[in-house]
Tab-separated table of C-alpha atoms in Angstrom:
chain	number	residue	atom	x	y	z
A	1	MET	CA	-65.666	8.791	0.038
A	2	ARG	CA	-64.437	11.601	-2.124
A	3	THR	CA	-60.783	12.426	-2.566
A	4	CYS	CA	-59.623	16.021	-2.429
A	5	VAL	CA	-58.144	17.308	-5.640
A	6	ARG	CA	-55.302	19.007	-3.803
A	7	CYS	CA	-54.213	15.686	-2.379
A	8	LEU	CA	-53.605	14.337	-5.875
A	9	ILE	CA	-50.922	16.972	-6.515
A	10	SER	CA	-47.569	15.757	-5.291
A	11	ARG	CA	-45.058	17.985	-3.603
A	12	ASP	CA	-42.529	17.337	-6.348
A	13	SER	CA	-44.929	18.638	-8.949
A	14	LEU	CA	-45.392	21.846	-7.008
A	15	HIS	CA	-41.682	22.563	-7.094
A	16	ALA	CA	-41.286	21.549	-10.749
A	17	PRO	CA	-40.803	24.602	-12.945
A	18	GLY	CA	-42.895	23.284	-15.831
A	19	ALA	CA	-45.890	22.018	-13.857
A	20	ARG	CA	-49.111	23.970	-13.658
A	21	ALA	CA	-50.988	23.703	-10.322
A	22	PHE	CA	-53.980	25.556	-8.957
A	23	CYS	CA	-52.165	27.167	-6.021
A	24	ALA	CA	-48.531	27.203	-7.068
A	25	SER	CA	-47.491	30.831	-6.973
A	26	THR	CA	-43.802	29.937	-7.239
A	27	VAL	CA	-44.413	28.320	-10.616
A	28	VAL	CA	-45.946	31.517	-11.935
A	29	LYS	CA	-42.951	33.482	-10.752
A	30	THR	CA	-40.498	31.118	-12.394
A	31	GLU	CA	-42.476	31.116	-15.641
A	32	ALA	CA	-42.608	34.878	-15.610
A	33	SER	CA	-38.891	35.054	-15.009
A	34	LEU	CA	-38.254	32.629	-17.866
A	35	GLU	CA	-40.436	34.681	-20.170
A	36	THR	CA	-38.707	37.917	-19.232
A	37	THR	CA	-35.250	36.475	-19.727
A	38	SER	CA	-36.174	34.953	-23.108
A	39	SER	CA	-37.807	38.172	-24.214
A	40	THR	CA	-34.776	40.192	-23.226
A	41	THR	CA	-32.325	37.903	-24.951
A	42	GLU	CA	-34.344	37.449	-28.175
A	43	ALA	CA	-35.729	40.950	-28.618
A	44	PRO	CA	-36.307	41.799	-32.270
A	45	PRO	CA	-34.205	44.565	-33.747
A	46	PRO	CA	-35.870	47.993	-33.965
A	47	ARG	CA	-37.628	48.653	-37.248
A	48	ARG	CA	-37.598	51.837	-39.205
A	49	TYR	CA	-40.752	53.917	-38.941
A	50	LEU	CA	-41.182	54.161	-42.721
A	51	ASP	CA	-39.928	50.794	-43.858
A	52	PRO	CA	-41.312	49.641	-47.255
A	53	ASN	CA	-41.335	46.077	-45.885
A	54	THR	CA	-43.440	46.793	-42.785
A	55	VAL	CA	-45.841	49.690	-43.461
A	56	VAL	CA	-49.390	48.370	-43.124
A	57	THR	CA	-51.768	51.344	-43.065
A	58	PRO	CA	-52.802	53.476	-46.063
A	59	LYS	CA	-51.663	56.609	-44.227
A	60	LEU	CA	-48.139	55.267	-43.731
A	61	GLU	CA	-48.026	54.016	-47.328
A	62	LYS	CA	-48.833	57.496	-48.672
A	63	ARG	CA	-46.284	59.063	-46.325
A	64	LEU	CA	-43.649	56.574	-47.479
A	65	VAL	CA	-44.238	57.395	-51.153
A	66	LYS	CA	-44.314	61.137	-50.479
A	67	LYS	CA	-41.159	61.342	-48.330
A	68	THR	CA	-38.908	58.644	-49.774
A	69	GLY	CA	-40.370	58.053	-53.235
A	70	GLN	CA	-40.433	54.269	-52.586
A	71	GLN	CA	-43.415	52.016	-53.143
A	72	PRO	CA	-44.471	49.470	-50.464
A	73	ILE	CA	-43.046	46.015	-51.162
A	74	GLY	CA	-45.498	43.162	-51.593
A	75	SER	CA	-49.055	42.926	-50.351
A	76	ARG	CA	-50.345	44.509	-47.169
A	77	ARG	CA	-50.969	41.069	-45.687
A	78	ARG	CA	-47.351	40.105	-46.302
A	79	ARG	CA	-46.070	43.326	-44.702
A	80	ALA	CA	-48.262	42.776	-41.633
A	81	ALA	CA	-46.866	39.251	-41.290
A	82	LEU	CA	-43.278	40.515	-41.456
A	83	ARG	CA	-44.058	43.140	-38.830
A	84	SER	CA	-45.385	40.622	-36.291
A	85	THR	CA	-43.304	37.463	-36.890
A	86	SER	CA	-39.662	36.510	-36.859
A	87	ASN	CA	-37.649	36.149	-40.063
A	88	ILE	CA	-37.876	32.406	-40.670
A	89	PRO	CA	-36.659	31.330	-44.129
A	90	PHE	CA	-39.650	30.604	-46.298
A	91	GLU	CA	-38.280	27.250	-47.461
A	92	GLN	CA	-37.882	26.077	-43.826
A	93	LEU	CA	-41.396	26.709	-42.547
A	94	PRO	CA	-42.107	23.934	-39.984
A	95	TYR	CA	-45.310	22.649	-41.582
A	96	GLN	CA	-45.373	19.013	-42.622
A	97	CYS	CA	-48.093	19.491	-45.253
A	98	PHE	CA	-46.139	22.376	-46.772
A	99	GLN	CA	-42.925	20.371	-46.978
A	100	GLU	CA	-44.681	17.328	-48.485
A	101	ALA	CA	-46.332	19.534	-51.101
A	102	ARG	CA	-42.950	21.010	-51.980
A	103	LYS	CA	-41.611	17.523	-52.653
A	104	LEU	CA	-44.403	16.878	-55.149
A	105	LEU	CA	-43.810	20.225	-56.832
A	106	LEU	CA	-40.071	19.572	-57.124
A	107	ALA	CA	-40.758	16.195	-58.749
A	108	ASP	CA	-43.122	17.845	-61.240
A	109	ARG	CA	-40.494	20.491	-61.976
A	110	GLU	CA	-37.897	17.833	-62.741
A	111	ASP	CA	-40.314	16.287	-65.222
A	112	LYS	CA	-40.854	19.665	-66.902
A	113	LEU	CA	-37.108	20.249	-67.138
A	114	LYS	CA	-36.719	16.940	-68.975
A	115	GLN	CA	-39.449	18.001	-71.423
A	116	ILE	CA	-37.637	21.311	-71.967
A	117	GLU	CA	-34.398	19.560	-72.854
A	118	GLU	CA	-36.231	17.228	-75.213
A	119	GLU	CA	-37.979	20.149	-76.932
A	120	ARG	CA	-34.665	21.964	-77.374
A	121	ARG	CA	-33.199	18.887	-79.091
A	122	ARG	CA	-36.211	18.761	-81.403
A	123	ILE	CA	-35.805	22.446	-82.296
A	124	ALA	CA	-32.115	21.954	-83.077
A	125	LYS	CA	-32.982	18.952	-85.217
A	126	VAL	CA	-35.577	20.908	-87.235
A	127	GLN	CA	-33.164	23.815	-87.698
A	128	ALA	CA	-30.592	21.446	-89.207
A	129	ILE	CA	-33.045	20.043	-91.785
A	130	PRO	CA	-33.033	21.828	-95.193
A	131	ALA	CA	-36.086	23.928	-96.000
A	132	LEU	CA	-36.987	21.819	-99.070
A	133	GLN	CA	-37.424	18.694	-96.946
A	134	CYS	CA	-39.795	20.569	-94.585
A	135	GLY	CA	-42.052	21.812	-97.375
A	136	GLY	CA	-40.471	25.212	-97.948
A	137	GLU	CA	-39.006	28.073	-95.967
A	138	TYR	CA	-42.424	29.371	-94.912
A	139	VAL	CA	-43.511	25.998	-93.508
A	140	LYS	CA	-40.208	25.536	-91.676
A	141	LYS	CA	-40.384	28.981	-90.128
A	142	GLY	CA	-43.954	28.432	-88.944
A	143	ARG	CA	-43.038	25.103	-87.399
A	144	LEU	CA	-40.098	26.639	-85.531
A	145	VAL	CA	-42.292	29.451	-84.241
A	146	ARG	CA	-44.806	26.970	-82.830
A	147	MET	CA	-42.043	24.917	-81.221
A	148	GLN	CA	-40.483	28.004	-79.642
A	149	LYS	CA	-43.873	29.019	-78.288
A	150	PHE	CA	-44.370	25.575	-76.749
A	151	LEU	CA	-40.879	25.771	-75.233
A	152	GLU	CA	-41.708	29.086	-73.554
A	153	GLU	CA	-44.912	27.565	-72.162
A	154	LEU	CA	-42.914	24.694	-70.668
A	155	LYS	CA	-40.563	27.156	-68.989
A	156	ILE	CA	-43.536	28.855	-67.359
A	157	LEU	CA	-45.191	25.582	-66.300
A	158	ALA	CA	-41.947	24.444	-64.655
A	159	ASP	CA	-42.073	27.289	-62.112
A	160	ILE	CA	-45.709	28.384	-62.016
A	161	ASN	CA	-46.515	26.371	-58.844
A	162	ASP	CA	-43.300	27.064	-56.935
A	163	PRO	CA	-44.189	28.943	-53.705
A	164	VAL	CA	-40.706	30.470	-53.521
A	165	ILE	CA	-41.174	32.003	-56.985
A	166	LYS	CA	-44.518	33.485	-55.968
A	167	LYS	CA	-43.065	34.842	-52.731
A	168	ARG	CA	-40.219	36.571	-54.560
A	169	PHE	CA	-42.674	38.030	-57.043
A	170	GLU	CA	-44.917	39.414	-54.295
A	171	ASP	CA	-41.856	40.845	-52.550
A	172	GLY	CA	-40.836	42.695	-55.716
A	173	GLU	CA	-37.630	40.661	-56.109
A	174	GLY	CA	-38.497	38.933	-59.389
A	175	ASP	CA	-35.993	38.877	-62.244
A	176	MET	CA	-37.742	40.012	-65.416
A	177	ASN	CA	-35.197	38.121	-67.493
A	178	ARG	CA	-37.002	34.897	-66.530
A	179	PRO	CA	-40.239	34.005	-68.357
A	180	ILE	CA	-42.100	33.074	-65.170
A	181	TYR	CA	-41.780	36.542	-63.637
A	182	ARG	CA	-42.822	38.225	-66.879
A	183	HIS	CA	-45.848	35.911	-67.012
A	184	LEU	CA	-46.853	36.669	-63.414
A	185	ALA	CA	-46.432	40.416	-63.949
A	186	ASN	CA	-48.552	40.278	-67.101
A	187	GLU	CA	-51.317	38.358	-65.348
A	188	GLN	CA	-51.290	40.757	-62.414
A	189	TRP	CA	-51.522	43.779	-64.733
A	190	ARG	CA	-54.377	42.319	-66.792
A	191	GLN	CA	-56.448	41.391	-63.747
A	192	TYR	CA	-56.965	44.971	-62.528
A	193	ARG	CA	-54.790	47.828	-63.787
A	194	ARG	CA	-55.376	47.154	-67.481
A	195	LEU	CA	-59.134	47.013	-66.894
A	196	ILE	CA	-59.032	50.435	-65.222
A	197	LEU	CA	-56.957	51.821	-68.084
A	198	MET	CA	-59.320	50.549	-70.785
A	199	GLN	CA	-62.321	51.831	-68.828
A	200	ARG	CA	-60.868	55.361	-68.747
A	201	VAL	CA	-59.863	55.149	-72.418
A	202	ASN	CA	-63.410	54.239	-73.418
A	203	GLN	CA	-65.083	56.731	-71.066
A	204	MET	CA	-63.009	59.635	-72.382
A	205	HIS	CA	-63.498	58.566	-76.011
A	206	VAL	CA	-59.814	58.192	-76.827
A	207	VAL	CA	-61.125	55.542	-79.203
A	208	PRO	CA	-62.086	56.705	-81.845
A	209	ASP	CA	-61.181	60.403	-81.327
A	210	VAL	CA	-57.428	59.755	-81.373
A	211	ILE	CA	-57.005	56.212	-82.685
A	212	SER	CA	-59.458	53.759	-84.179
A	213	TYR	CA	-58.357	50.642	-82.280
A	214	LEU	CA	-56.334	50.001	-79.133
A	215	ASP	CA	-55.075	46.767	-77.555
A	216	PRO	CA	-52.200	47.625	-75.191
A	217	THR	CA	-49.720	44.866	-74.365
A	218	ALA	CA	-47.301	46.889	-72.178
A	219	GLU	CA	-47.955	48.642	-68.879
A	220	VAL	CA	-47.221	52.376	-68.845
A	221	LYS	CA	-46.853	54.345	-65.606
A	222	MET	CA	-46.267	58.089	-65.579
A	223	SER	CA	-45.098	60.462	-62.860
A	224	PHE	CA	-44.530	64.210	-62.576
A	225	ARG	CA	-42.011	65.070	-59.849
A	226	LYS	CA	-42.335	61.677	-58.085
A	227	ARG	CA	-46.138	61.845	-58.217
A	228	TYR	CA	-47.639	58.896	-60.066
A	229	LEU	CA	-50.751	59.623	-62.091
A	230	GLN	CA	-53.766	57.420	-62.471
A	231	PRO	CA	-55.285	57.281	-65.985
A	232	GLY	CA	-57.327	60.451	-66.477
A	233	ASP	CA	-55.830	62.320	-63.504
A	234	PHE	CA	-55.510	66.138	-63.329
A	235	PRO	CA	-51.930	67.211	-62.554
A	236	GLY	CA	-51.390	70.891	-61.925
A	237	SER	CA	-50.003	73.050	-64.701
A	238	LEU	CA	-46.869	73.699	-62.636
A	239	HIS	CA	-46.282	69.958	-62.193
A	240	SER	CA	-46.698	69.166	-65.897
A	241	GLU	CA	-44.437	72.004	-67.021
A	242	SER	CA	-41.419	69.691	-67.085
A	243	PRO	CA	-41.326	66.358	-68.978
A	244	PRO	CA	-42.582	63.312	-67.067
A	245	ARG	CA	-40.871	60.057	-66.240
A	246	LEU	CA	-42.350	56.909	-67.778
A	247	ASN	CA	-42.126	53.340	-66.571
A	248	ILE	CA	-42.880	51.100	-69.561
A	249	GLN	CA	-42.970	47.432	-68.589
A	250	VAL	CA	-43.007	44.985	-71.501
A	251	PHE	CA	-43.696	41.305	-70.941
A	252	ASP	CA	-41.788	39.681	-73.801
A	253	LYS	CA	-38.053	39.109	-73.927
A	254	GLY	CA	-35.529	41.083	-75.911
A	255	GLU	CA	-34.516	44.686	-76.395
A	256	ARG	CA	-36.410	46.895	-78.800
A	257	PHE	CA	-36.696	50.536	-79.882
A	258	ILE	CA	-39.833	52.539	-79.231
A	259	SER	CA	-41.285	55.966	-79.982
A	260	VAL	CA	-43.178	58.123	-77.470
A	261	ILE	CA	-45.826	60.567	-78.719
A	262	VAL	CA	-47.995	62.884	-76.603
A	263	VAL	CA	-51.117	64.189	-78.372
A	264	ASP	CA	-53.724	66.772	-77.367
A	265	PRO	CA	-56.895	66.222	-79.485
A	266	ASP	CA	-58.897	69.030	-77.785
A	267	VAL	CA	-57.346	72.218	-79.192
A	268	PRO	CA	-60.272	74.621	-79.822
A	269	ASN	CA	-60.594	76.141	-83.286
A	270	PRO	CA	-63.036	79.107	-83.254
A	271	GLU	CA	-62.951	79.509	-87.036
A	272	THR	CA	-64.344	76.060	-87.747
A	273	ASP	CA	-66.143	75.697	-84.387
A	274	SER	CA	-64.408	72.365	-83.778
A	275	PHE	CA	-61.271	70.882	-82.230
A	276	ASP	CA	-57.829	70.237	-83.730
A	277	SER	CA	-55.016	67.901	-82.690
A	278	ARG	CA	-51.602	69.081	-81.489
A	279	CYS	CA	-48.396	67.127	-80.792
A	280	HIS	CA	-46.816	67.979	-77.417
A	281	TYR	CA	-43.879	65.559	-77.579
A	282	PHE	CA	-42.298	63.240	-80.120
A	283	ALA	CA	-39.190	61.110	-79.589
A	284	ALA	CA	-38.039	58.024	-81.500
A	285	ASN	CA	-35.314	55.369	-81.216
A	286	ILE	CA	-35.640	54.987	-77.436
A	287	PRO	CA	-34.154	51.652	-76.236
A	288	LEU	CA	-36.360	49.522	-73.999
A	289	SER	CA	-36.108	46.071	-72.403
A	290	PRO	CA	-37.999	44.142	-69.684
A	291	THR	CA	-35.190	44.763	-67.169
A	292	ALA	CA	-34.802	48.503	-67.977
A	293	PRO	CA	-38.353	49.941	-68.085
A	294	SER	CA	-37.593	53.467	-66.891
A	295	VAL	CA	-37.723	56.218	-69.526
A	296	ASN	CA	-37.027	59.787	-68.398
A	297	LEU	CA	-38.223	62.091	-71.172
A	298	SER	CA	-35.991	64.912	-69.923
A	299	LYS	CA	-32.830	62.752	-70.025
A	300	LEU	CA	-33.034	60.442	-73.001
A	301	PRO	CA	-30.022	58.399	-74.174
A	302	GLU	CA	-27.861	59.494	-77.090
A	303	THR	CA	-29.503	57.005	-79.457
A	304	ALA	CA	-32.889	58.762	-79.115
A	305	HIS	CA	-34.010	61.249	-81.738
A	306	ILE	CA	-36.273	64.057	-80.487
A	307	LEU	CA	-38.515	65.453	-83.205
A	308	ARG	CA	-40.624	67.622	-80.913
A	309	PRO	CA	-39.393	68.852	-77.486
A	310	TRP	CA	-41.762	68.882	-74.539
A	311	LEU	CA	-44.522	71.461	-74.919
A	312	PRO	CA	-46.203	72.096	-71.535
A	313	PRO	CA	-49.877	71.053	-71.536
A	314	HIS	CA	-52.170	74.052	-71.293
A	315	ALA	CA	-55.845	74.851	-71.609
A	316	GLN	CA	-57.121	78.367	-72.189
A	317	LYS	CA	-59.602	79.885	-69.811
A	318	GLY	CA	-63.178	78.863	-70.515
A	319	SER	CA	-62.298	75.863	-72.682
A	320	PRO	CA	-63.197	72.356	-71.502
A	321	TYR	CA	-60.520	70.066	-70.143
A	322	HIS	CA	-57.919	68.828	-72.601
A	323	ARG	CA	-57.048	65.135	-72.902
A	324	LEU	CA	-53.316	64.445	-73.175
A	325	VAL	CA	-52.797	60.947	-74.615
A	326	VAL	CA	-49.373	59.328	-74.198
A	327	LEU	CA	-48.783	56.693	-76.883
A	328	VAL	CA	-45.911	54.192	-76.879
A	329	LEU	CA	-45.174	52.778	-80.350
A	330	GLU	CA	-42.943	49.794	-81.021
A	331	GLN	CA	-40.879	50.411	-84.140
A	332	LYS	CA	-40.822	47.996	-87.045
A	333	ASP	CA	-38.771	44.830	-86.414
A	334	ALA	CA	-37.602	46.407	-83.123
A	335	GLN	CA	-34.941	48.332	-85.045
A	336	LYS	CA	-33.823	51.953	-85.147
A	337	MET	CA	-35.395	54.292	-87.676
A	338	ASP	CA	-33.339	56.280	-90.167
A	339	ALA	CA	-33.535	60.032	-90.488
A	340	ARG	CA	-35.192	59.607	-93.883
A	341	ASP	CA	-38.076	57.699	-92.358
A	342	LEU	CA	-38.513	60.273	-89.610
A	343	GLU	CA	-38.608	63.125	-92.142
A	344	LYS	CA	-41.780	61.631	-93.584
A	345	VAL	CA	-43.679	62.572	-90.424
A	346	THR	CA	-45.152	66.036	-91.011
A	347	ASP	CA	-47.397	68.542	-89.213
A	348	ILE	CA	-45.602	68.003	-85.899
A	349	GLN	CA	-45.269	71.726	-85.172
A	350	THR	CA	-48.865	72.580	-86.188
A	351	THR	CA	-52.344	71.880	-84.869
A	352	GLN	CA	-53.096	69.516	-87.760
A	353	PHE	CA	-51.178	66.536	-86.373
A	354	ASN	CA	-52.678	63.163	-87.314
A	355	ILE	CA	-51.494	60.161	-85.341
A	356	ARG	CA	-53.021	57.681	-87.791
A	357	SER	CA	-50.991	58.915	-90.761
A	358	CYS	CA	-47.917	59.101	-88.537
A	359	MET	CA	-48.251	55.410	-87.640
A	360	ASP	CA	-48.649	54.483	-91.300
A	361	LYS	CA	-45.504	56.372	-92.278
A	362	MET	CA	-43.457	54.906	-89.424
A	363	HIS	CA	-44.814	51.349	-89.847
A	364	ALA	CA	-45.162	51.153	-86.061
A	365	GLN	CA	-47.829	49.760	-83.787
A	366	ILE	CA	-49.121	50.960	-80.415
A	367	VAL	CA	-48.131	48.751	-77.471
A	368	GLY	CA	-48.869	51.070	-74.539
A	369	VAL	CA	-51.028	54.060	-73.638
A	370	HIS	CA	-51.594	56.480	-70.773
A	371	LEU	CA	-53.622	59.657	-70.476
A	372	PHE	CA	-54.103	62.632	-68.208
A	373	ARG	CA	-56.110	65.853	-68.372
A	374	THR	CA	-55.403	69.527	-67.899
A	375	VAL	CA	-57.572	72.587	-67.228
A	376	TRP	CA	-57.014	76.280	-66.673
A	377	ASP	CA	-55.709	77.021	-63.166
A	378	GLU	CA	-53.822	79.771	-61.383
A	379	GLY	CA	-50.458	78.675	-62.802
A	380	THR	CA	-51.411	78.206	-66.457
A	381	ALA	CA	-50.739	81.831	-67.468
A	382	GLY	CA	-47.200	81.713	-66.081
A	383	VAL	CA	-46.504	78.359	-67.726
A	384	MET	CA	-47.656	79.669	-71.117
A	385	GLN	CA	-45.578	82.833	-70.724
A	386	ARG	CA	-42.407	80.929	-69.844
A	387	ALA	CA	-42.917	78.514	-72.745
A	388	GLY	CA	-43.600	81.340	-75.215
A	389	ILE	CA	-47.164	80.209	-75.952
A	390	ALA	CA	-49.577	82.911	-77.047
A	391	GLY	CA	-53.233	83.064	-76.067
A	392	ALA	CA	-53.069	83.295	-72.281
A	393	ASP	CA	-55.269	86.412	-72.383
A	394	ILE	CA	-58.014	84.737	-74.422
A	395	GLU	CA	-61.138	83.495	-72.674
A	396	PHE	CA	-63.629	81.217	-74.369
A	397	LYS	CA	-67.316	81.690	-73.683
A	398	ARG	CA	-70.352	79.836	-74.864
A	399	MET	CA	-72.358	81.587	-77.534
A	400	LYS	CA	-75.968	82.240	-76.659
A	401	PRO	CA	-78.367	80.574	-79.071
A	402	GLU	CA	-80.196	82.887	-81.439
A	403	LYS	CA	-83.798	83.483	-80.491
A	404	LEU	CA	-86.526	82.402	-82.818
A	405	PRO	CA	-88.365	85.216	-84.619
A	406	TYR	CA	-91.333	86.251	-82.504
A	407	LYS	CA	-94.477	87.737	-84.031
A	408	LYS	CA	-96.866	89.528	-81.753
A	409	LYS	CA	-100.274	87.950	-81.844
A	410	ASN	CA	-103.431	89.961	-82.555
A	411	PRO	CA	-105.274	90.437	-79.258
A	412	GLU	CA	-108.620	90.881	-81.083
A	413	ARG	CA	-108.689	87.143	-81.771
A	414	TYR	CA	-109.074	86.392	-78.057
A	415	ARG	CA	-111.934	88.791	-77.393
């Protein structure tokens, strides 16, 4: 004898608000009412339409940069998660595996902190020893340099696995005064953006046309009127008429002084049938640090020394595109340069500028590079007229090759 399934459901269970029965319409109503009341009481606050924390589509990201000038914060996956979930503190995520892993990471961090303190005591002990007992000043200095390098590695290893550190870095809230954030930023730059930069540098033959060797260690971003340029981009002549804004991010600690040089190696010379090099901008003694990477070439600090004001990039009609190479040089010993040293740099106002001899005279090395290109467009003539540059009415054309001398053959030979 079979028992009916409906008979197994008690009357109390039908009236219980949390029970789920096959034919209990009242339960559905109560659940719906509970859901509506909870949704009304815990409704999330309205979000801005162009919020850098919640934009998830490429169209909205471009609109955000164009209208507000702000970059989206973090990855697109992170912004989509913030858009669809509540704001639970990251450290209090209710996952047992996550919390147990955090305990192991905290124990490892405590061990690294003890090693850091021990290494600092060793460094202080070596500094107190006379140089003769260490084998000389050179040997002592080399030993201290190696110990300081190991100490910086321990500082990075203490925080490299911390999920909170990685979350803050992805959210754009990292403090560049700390070694871990500088390390993460350097790794992120070298994984993609530096590869793109070196690819464009090699494709456009910046090496060896401008410099013989290049190994950039600082990231350089450039923008004209809030428009960021990719390496090798073509800004309009009207956009590049005013000096750009640079964002130079260095990944080692300390403040230093840099020089910014903009070179055009594609100036046509009809007399020699070749190309000359021209300096479009030259400024020295610009202060720079990891926490202050912004450099506005139109509003430099008082300590900067401008040797060549901004000359708008221009290409005459008919000439091929011109490469404008932006070079960032770190000055010797990260110190300011005297006026006597800057006077040694010559040929800045001519088309015979040589960046290699300039680097030798300044005793500086290149730490960053960027490049863009310019061609003749509808605004180039006006830009050249306003800047007082002659040659806007000149048009370059390719010379036709001379024909080989032709001698008419004797038709009697073919009869």
